Amino acid sequence: MTAHPPYVIDEMISAKSIAARVEALARDISDHFADTDKLVVVGLLRGSFVFIADLVRELDLPVEVDFIEASSYGDSTVSSREVRILKDLRSGIEGRDVLVVEDIVDTGFTLHHVIGLLSARDPARLEVCALLDKPARREVDIRATWTGFEIPDEFVVGYGIDYGQRNRNLPHIGKVRFE
Ligand code: IMP
């Protein structure tokens, strides 16, 4: 376990703003997939677990929930370019409608890798909903279909998102400030 220097968390997006945005995203997604027989909602572990829980409860569609886990920052605040799949989907997605739910698109390496992997399985439709986007940090040209909030280049925590496995349980999104 890595020791972290002391830091404080400044609120960036309130729980109320997140809830309003999640509701709006769910409306757009429900409209887009209105004719689906069942949408496979794929959460990218672990950072998306709070977001996906709130999002699926606002979707006006038949859904199935599955998870995939890719390697991430570990205990650091620096992204690694090499993406490995630590846990794959339980269900097959060939010919099915799929929505990937991601917490943050940062450099874009994770999403690029996961989209490549899932597209190769020939889903009928494959779209992405990301809660946060840090466009200033992008290294791979990729975008989510729907984005909750664009944020500046800050390290954030809360609403499922961690710093060294801490702060996932904050109800809002805050930025980490080292003292
Ligand atoms: P990417 O591959 O660089 O786009 O990284 C995406 C993943 O890195 C996200 O799914 C997060 O798990 C993690 N990440 C990116 N930015 C932050 C942050 O500000 N706080 C915590 N985790 C982050």
PDB file of C-alpha atoms and ligand atoms in Angstrom:
ATOM      1  CA  MET A   1       0.000   0.000   0.000  1.00  0.00           C
ATOM      2  CA  THR A   2       1.478   3.334  -1.076  1.00  0.00           C
ATOM      3  CA  ALA A   3       1.468   6.188   1.440  1.00  0.00           C
ATOM      4  CA  HIS A   4      -0.042   9.379   0.069  1.00  0.00           C
ATOM      5  CA  PRO A   5       1.023  12.889   1.002  1.00  0.00           C
ATOM      6  CA  PRO A   6      -1.640  14.840   2.939  1.00  0.00           C
ATOM      7  CA  TYR A   7      -4.398  16.236   0.747  1.00  0.00           C
ATOM      8  CA  VAL A   8      -7.752  17.951   1.005  1.00  0.00           C
ATOM      9  CA  ILE A   9     -10.764  17.509  -1.251  1.00  0.00           C
ATOM     10  CA  ASP A  10     -12.493  20.585  -2.667  1.00  0.00           C
ATOM     11  CA  GLU A  11     -16.022  20.041  -3.959  1.00  0.00           C
ATOM     12  CA  MET A  12     -16.213  20.382  -7.744  1.00  0.00           C
ATOM     13  CA  ILE A  13     -19.638  18.896  -8.661  1.00  0.00           C
ATOM     14  CA  SER A  14     -22.396  18.601  -6.053  1.00  0.00           C
ATOM     15  CA  ALA A  15     -24.456  15.458  -5.504  1.00  0.00           C
ATOM     16  CA  LYS A  16     -27.520  17.425  -6.623  1.00  0.00           C
ATOM     17  CA  SER A  17     -25.911  18.465  -9.945  1.00  0.00           C
ATOM     18  CA  ILE A  18     -24.798  14.889 -10.561  1.00  0.00           C
ATOM     19  CA  ALA A  19     -28.335  13.564  -9.949  1.00  0.00           C
ATOM     20  CA  ALA A  20     -29.843  16.100 -12.383  1.00  0.00           C
ATOM     21  CA  ARG A  21     -27.266  15.273 -15.038  1.00  0.00           C
ATOM     22  CA  VAL A  22     -27.721  11.504 -14.617  1.00  0.00           C
ATOM     23  CA  GLU A  23     -31.468  11.948 -15.132  1.00  0.00           C
ATOM     24  CA  ALA A  24     -30.871  13.906 -18.366  1.00  0.00           C
ATOM     25  CA  LEU A  25     -28.334  11.362 -19.644  1.00  0.00           C
ATOM     26  CA  ALA A  26     -30.762   8.520 -18.923  1.00  0.00           C
ATOM     27  CA  ARG A  27     -33.470  10.286 -20.933  1.00  0.00           C
ATOM     28  CA  ASP A  28     -31.148  10.636 -23.957  1.00  0.00           C
ATOM     29  CA  ILE A  29     -29.993   7.029 -23.687  1.00  0.00           C
ATOM     30  CA  SER A  30     -33.582   5.758 -23.299  1.00  0.00           C
ATOM     31  CA  ASP A  31     -34.598   7.707 -26.425  1.00  0.00           C
ATOM     32  CA  HIS A  32     -31.626   6.411 -28.401  1.00  0.00           C
ATOM     33  CA  PHE A  33     -32.263   2.751 -27.514  1.00  0.00           C
ATOM     34  CA  ALA A  34     -36.081   3.052 -27.363  1.00  0.00           C
ATOM     35  CA  ASP A  35     -36.590   0.083 -29.723  1.00  0.00           C
ATOM     36  CA  THR A  36     -34.163  -2.320 -28.006  1.00  0.00           C
ATOM     37  CA  ASP A  37     -35.402  -5.676 -26.760  1.00  0.00           C
ATOM     38  CA  LYS A  38     -32.778  -5.493 -23.981  1.00  0.00           C
ATOM     39  CA  LEU A  39     -29.792  -3.215 -23.423  1.00  0.00           C
ATOM     40  CA  VAL A  40     -26.589  -4.710 -21.993  1.00  0.00           C
ATOM     41  CA  VAL A  41     -25.196  -2.029 -19.693  1.00  0.00           C
ATOM     42  CA  VAL A  42     -21.504  -2.706 -19.155  1.00  0.00           C
ATOM     43  CA  GLY A  43     -19.861  -0.994 -16.190  1.00  0.00           C
ATOM     44  CA  LEU A  44     -16.118  -0.502 -16.227  1.00  0.00           C
ATOM     45  CA  LEU A  45     -14.953  -1.489 -12.763  1.00  0.00           C
ATOM     46  CA  ARG A  46     -14.369  -0.162 -10.317  1.00  0.00           C
ATOM     47  CA  GLY A  47     -14.851   3.571 -10.775  1.00  0.00           C
ATOM     48  CA  SER A  48     -18.242   3.374 -12.521  1.00  0.00           C
ATOM     49  CA  PHE A  49     -20.096   1.355  -9.867  1.00  0.00           C
ATOM     50  CA  VAL A  50     -21.948   4.285  -8.260  1.00  0.00           C
ATOM     51  CA  PHE A  51     -22.706   5.961 -11.602  1.00  0.00           C
ATOM     52  CA  ILE A  52     -24.045   2.768 -13.198  1.00  0.00           C
ATOM     53  CA  ALA A  53     -26.250   2.097 -10.143  1.00  0.00           C
ATOM     54  CA  ASP A  54     -27.863   5.527 -10.451  1.00  0.00           C
ATOM     55  CA  LEU A  55     -28.003   5.490 -14.260  1.00  0.00           C
ATOM     56  CA  VAL A  56     -29.738   2.120 -14.701  1.00  0.00           C
ATOM     57  CA  ARG A  57     -32.441   3.146 -12.225  1.00  0.00           C
ATOM     58  CA  GLU A  58     -33.292   6.112 -14.460  1.00  0.00           C
ATOM     59  CA  LEU A  59     -33.337   4.141 -17.730  1.00  0.00           C
ATOM     60  CA  ASP A  60     -36.771   3.529 -19.163  1.00  0.00           C
ATOM     61  CA  LEU A  61     -35.650   0.338 -20.959  1.00  0.00           C
ATOM     62  CA  PRO A  62     -35.258  -3.387 -20.281  1.00  0.00           C
ATOM     63  CA  VAL A  63     -31.637  -3.750 -19.169  1.00  0.00           C
ATOM     64  CA  GLU A  64     -29.102  -6.355 -18.219  1.00  0.00           C
ATOM     65  CA  VAL A  65     -26.038  -5.323 -16.199  1.00  0.00           C
ATOM     66  CA  ASP A  66     -22.569  -6.745 -16.666  1.00  0.00           C
ATOM     67  CA  PHE A  67     -19.076  -5.623 -15.703  1.00  0.00           C
ATOM     68  CA  ILE A  68     -15.618  -5.556 -17.177  1.00  0.00           C
ATOM     69  CA  GLU A  69     -12.450  -4.587 -15.339  1.00  0.00           C
ATOM     70  CA  ALA A  70      -9.401  -3.099 -16.957  1.00  0.00           C
ATOM     71  CA  SER A  71      -6.151  -2.295 -15.175  1.00  0.00           C
ATOM     72  CA  SER A  72      -5.959   1.361 -14.203  1.00  0.00           C
ATOM     73  CA  TYR A  73      -3.788   3.751 -12.249  1.00  0.00           C
ATOM     74  CA  GLY A  74      -3.159   1.360  -9.380  1.00  0.00           C
ATOM     75  CA  ASP A  75      -2.262   3.515  -6.417  1.00  0.00           C
ATOM     76  CA  SER A  76      -0.887   6.388  -8.421  1.00  0.00           C
ATOM     77  CA  THR A  77      -2.323   9.488 -10.100  1.00  0.00           C
ATOM     78  CA  VAL A  78      -0.441   8.745 -13.327  1.00  0.00           C
ATOM     79  CA  SER A  79      -2.050   6.792 -16.148  1.00  0.00           C
ATOM     80  CA  SER A  80      -0.354   3.747 -17.621  1.00  0.00           C
ATOM     81  CA  ARG A  81      -0.578   3.257 -21.357  1.00  0.00           C
ATOM     82  CA  GLU A  82      -0.747  -0.479 -21.162  1.00  0.00           C
ATOM     83  CA  VAL A  83      -4.317  -1.677 -20.605  1.00  0.00           C
ATOM     84  CA  ARG A  84      -5.008  -5.219 -19.432  1.00  0.00           C
ATOM     85  CA  ILE A  85      -8.376  -6.892 -18.937  1.00  0.00           C
ATOM     86  CA  LEU A  86      -8.578  -8.217 -15.382  1.00  0.00           C
ATOM     87  CA  LYS A  87     -12.212  -9.372 -15.548  1.00  0.00           C
ATOM     88  CA  ASP A  88     -14.197  -9.993 -18.730  1.00  0.00           C
ATOM     89  CA  LEU A  89     -17.976  -9.921 -19.359  1.00  0.00           C
ATOM     90  CA  ARG A  90     -20.120 -12.852 -18.283  1.00  0.00           C
ATOM     91  CA  SER A  91     -22.466 -12.509 -21.264  1.00  0.00           C
ATOM     92  CA  GLY A  92     -21.895 -12.721 -24.991  1.00  0.00           C
ATOM     93  CA  ILE A  93     -22.777  -9.476 -26.806  1.00  0.00           C
ATOM     94  CA  GLU A  94     -22.890 -10.567 -30.449  1.00  0.00           C
ATOM     95  CA  GLY A  95     -25.898  -8.964 -32.172  1.00  0.00           C
ATOM     96  CA  ARG A  96     -26.892  -7.151 -28.975  1.00  0.00           C
ATOM     97  CA  ASP A  97     -27.260  -3.517 -27.933  1.00  0.00           C
ATOM     98  CA  VAL A  98     -24.482  -2.467 -25.578  1.00  0.00           C
ATOM     99  CA  LEU A  99     -23.847   0.644 -23.502  1.00  0.00           C
ATOM    100  CA  VAL A 100     -20.415   0.963 -21.886  1.00  0.00           C
ATOM    101  CA  VAL A 101     -20.439   3.066 -18.723  1.00  0.00           C
ATOM    102  CA  GLU A 102     -17.129   4.692 -17.777  1.00  0.00           C
ATOM    103  CA  ASP A 103     -16.291   7.008 -14.871  1.00  0.00           C
ATOM    104  CA  ILE A 104     -13.676   9.239 -16.537  1.00  0.00           C
ATOM    105  CA  VAL A 105     -12.187   9.464 -19.994  1.00  0.00           C
ATOM    106  CA  ASP A 106      -8.693  10.788 -19.353  1.00  0.00           C
ATOM    107  CA  THR A 107      -5.931   9.846 -21.827  1.00  0.00           C
ATOM    108  CA  GLY A 108      -8.504   7.630 -23.571  1.00  0.00           C
ATOM    109  CA  PHE A 109      -6.323   4.501 -23.569  1.00  0.00           C
ATOM    110  CA  THR A 110      -8.711   2.461 -21.399  1.00  0.00           C
ATOM    111  CA  LEU A 111     -11.818   3.268 -23.401  1.00  0.00           C
ATOM    112  CA  HIS A 112     -10.011   2.768 -26.714  1.00  0.00           C
ATOM    113  CA  HIS A 113      -8.883  -0.685 -25.632  1.00  0.00           C
ATOM    114  CA  VAL A 114     -12.271  -1.744 -24.233  1.00  0.00           C
ATOM    115  CA  ILE A 115     -14.168  -0.470 -27.298  1.00  0.00           C
ATOM    116  CA  GLY A 116     -11.769  -2.341 -29.581  1.00  0.00           C
ATOM    117  CA  LEU A 117     -12.284  -5.540 -27.608  1.00  0.00           C
ATOM    118  CA  LEU A 118     -16.084  -5.271 -27.496  1.00  0.00           C
ATOM    119  CA  SER A 119     -16.525  -4.148 -31.129  1.00  0.00           C
ATOM    120  CA  ALA A 120     -14.668  -7.268 -32.252  1.00  0.00           C
ATOM    121  CA  ARG A 121     -17.531  -9.292 -30.727  1.00  0.00           C
ATOM    122  CA  ASP A 122     -19.963  -7.785 -33.258  1.00  0.00           C
ATOM    123  CA  PRO A 123     -22.592  -6.099 -31.091  1.00  0.00           C
ATOM    124  CA  ALA A 124     -25.591  -4.650 -32.974  1.00  0.00           C
ATOM    125  CA  ARG A 125     -24.988  -1.206 -31.419  1.00  0.00           C
ATOM    126  CA  LEU A 126     -22.206  -0.100 -29.091  1.00  0.00           C
ATOM    127  CA  GLU A 127     -22.312   3.305 -27.386  1.00  0.00           C
ATOM    128  CA  VAL A 128     -20.476   4.842 -24.458  1.00  0.00           C
ATOM    129  CA  CYS A 129     -21.641   6.998 -21.582  1.00  0.00           C
ATOM    130  CA  ALA A 130     -18.910   8.619 -19.474  1.00  0.00           C
ATOM    131  CA  LEU A 131     -19.629  10.617 -16.358  1.00  0.00           C
ATOM    132  CA  LEU A 132     -16.544  12.828 -16.705  1.00  0.00           C
ATOM    133  CA  ASP A 133     -14.294  13.854 -19.552  1.00  0.00           C
ATOM    134  CA  LYS A 134     -10.888  15.515 -19.268  1.00  0.00           C
ATOM    135  CA  PRO A 135     -10.339  16.570 -22.918  1.00  0.00           C
ATOM    136  CA  ALA A 136      -7.087  18.405 -22.103  1.00  0.00           C
ATOM    137  CA  ARG A 137      -5.463  15.067 -21.220  1.00  0.00           C
ATOM    138  CA  ARG A 138      -6.525  13.110 -24.299  1.00  0.00           C
ATOM    139  CA  GLU A 139      -3.826  11.093 -26.104  1.00  0.00           C
ATOM    140  CA  VAL A 140      -6.095   8.760 -28.114  1.00  0.00           C
ATOM    141  CA  ASP A 141      -8.754  10.271 -30.368  1.00  0.00           C
ATOM    142  CA  ILE A 142     -11.857   8.835 -28.753  1.00  0.00           C
ATOM    143  CA  ARG A 143     -15.086  10.303 -27.360  1.00  0.00           C
ATOM    144  CA  ALA A 144     -17.986   8.961 -25.388  1.00  0.00           C
ATOM    145  CA  THR A 145     -21.385   9.164 -27.092  1.00  0.00           C
ATOM    146  CA  TRP A 146     -22.743  10.880 -23.958  1.00  0.00           C
ATOM    147  CA  THR A 147     -20.702  12.765 -21.367  1.00  0.00           C
ATOM    148  CA  GLY A 148     -21.913  13.992 -17.992  1.00  0.00           C
ATOM    149  CA  PHE A 149     -19.428  16.797 -17.362  1.00  0.00           C
ATOM    150  CA  GLU A 150     -16.274  18.092 -19.024  1.00  0.00           C
ATOM    151  CA  ILE A 151     -13.729  18.907 -16.343  1.00  0.00           C
ATOM    152  CA  PRO A 152     -10.298  20.564 -16.331  1.00  0.00           C
ATOM    153  CA  ASP A 153      -7.059  18.654 -15.814  1.00  0.00           C
ATOM    154  CA  GLU A 154      -7.515  17.945 -12.094  1.00  0.00           C
ATOM    155  CA  PHE A 155      -7.314  14.686 -10.179  1.00  0.00           C
ATOM    156  CA  VAL A 156     -10.812  13.983  -8.862  1.00  0.00           C
ATOM    157  CA  VAL A 157     -12.411  11.583  -6.385  1.00  0.00           C
ATOM    158  CA  GLY A 158     -15.867  10.653  -5.126  1.00  0.00           C
ATOM    159  CA  TYR A 159     -19.087   9.182  -6.562  1.00  0.00           C
ATOM    160  CA  GLY A 160     -17.235   5.897  -7.092  1.00  0.00           C
ATOM    161  CA  ILE A 161     -13.897   7.381  -8.132  1.00  0.00           C
ATOM    162  CA  ASP A 162     -10.876   6.751  -5.919  1.00  0.00           C
ATOM    163  CA  TYR A 163      -7.434   7.923  -5.014  1.00  0.00           C
ATOM    164  CA  GLY A 164      -5.487   4.861  -3.870  1.00  0.00           C
ATOM    165  CA  GLN A 165      -8.777   3.043  -3.069  1.00  0.00           C
ATOM    166  CA  ARG A 166     -10.057   5.886  -0.884  1.00  0.00           C
ATOM    167  CA  ASN A 167     -12.856   8.420  -1.235  1.00  0.00           C
ATOM    168  CA  ARG A 168     -15.119   6.316  -3.515  1.00  0.00           C
ATOM    169  CA  ASN A 169     -17.940   6.808  -0.998  1.00  0.00           C
ATOM    170  CA  LEU A 170     -18.085  10.613  -1.249  1.00  0.00           C
ATOM    171  CA  PRO A 171     -21.534  11.587  -2.597  1.00  0.00           C
ATOM    172  CA  HIS A 172     -20.105  14.443  -4.683  1.00  0.00           C
ATOM    173  CA  ILE A 173     -17.095  14.842  -7.001  1.00  0.00           C
ATOM    174  CA  GLY A 174     -14.169  16.676  -5.481  1.00  0.00           C
ATOM    175  CA  LYS A 175     -10.723  17.647  -6.655  1.00  0.00           C
ATOM    176  CA  VAL A 176      -7.678  16.501  -4.764  1.00  0.00           C
ATOM    177  CA  ARG A 177      -5.437  19.319  -3.532  1.00  0.00           C
ATOM    178  CA  PHE A 178      -2.111  18.413  -1.957  1.00  0.00           C
ATOM    179  CA  GLU A 179      -1.186  20.503   1.059  1.00  0.00           C
TER     180      GLU A 179
HETATM  181  P1  IMP B   1      -7.478   6.695 -19.301  1.00  0.00           P
HETATM  182  O1  IMP B   1      -7.125   5.341 -19.814  1.00  0.00           O
HETATM  183  O2  IMP B   1      -6.237   7.558 -19.131  1.00  0.00           O
HETATM  184  O3  IMP B   1      -8.549   7.404 -20.077  1.00  0.00           O
HETATM  185  O4  IMP B   1      -7.932   6.484 -17.809  1.00  0.00           O
HETATM  186  C1  IMP B   1      -9.197   6.177 -17.457  1.00  0.00           C
HETATM  187  C2  IMP B   1      -9.244   5.667 -16.037  1.00  0.00           C
HETATM  188  O5  IMP B   1      -8.261   6.273 -15.203  1.00  0.00           O
HETATM  189  C3  IMP B   1     -10.561   6.050 -15.414  1.00  0.00           C
HETATM  190  O6  IMP B   1     -11.531   5.066 -15.678  1.00  0.00           O
HETATM  191  C4  IMP B   1     -10.217   6.171 -13.964  1.00  0.00           C
HETATM  192  O7  IMP B   1     -10.333   4.920 -13.324  1.00  0.00           O
HETATM  193  C5  IMP B   1      -8.784   6.611 -13.943  1.00  0.00           C
HETATM  194  N1  IMP B   1      -8.708   8.064 -13.739  1.00  0.00           N
HETATM  195  C6  IMP B   1      -8.542   9.028 -14.674  1.00  0.00           C
HETATM  196  N2  IMP B   1      -8.564  10.258 -14.135  1.00  0.00           N
HETATM  197  C7  IMP B   1      -8.771  10.066 -12.809  1.00  0.00           C
HETATM  198  C8  IMP B   1      -8.942  10.968 -11.703  1.00  0.00           C
HETATM  199  O8  IMP B   1      -8.917  12.203 -11.823  1.00  0.00           O
HETATM  200  N3  IMP B   1      -9.175  10.378 -10.500  1.00  0.00           N
HETATM  201  C9  IMP B   1      -9.220   9.021 -10.306  1.00  0.00           C
HETATM  202  N4  IMP B   1      -9.086   8.161 -11.318  1.00  0.00           N
HETATM  203  C10 IMP B   1      -8.862   8.663 -12.550  1.00  0.00           C
END
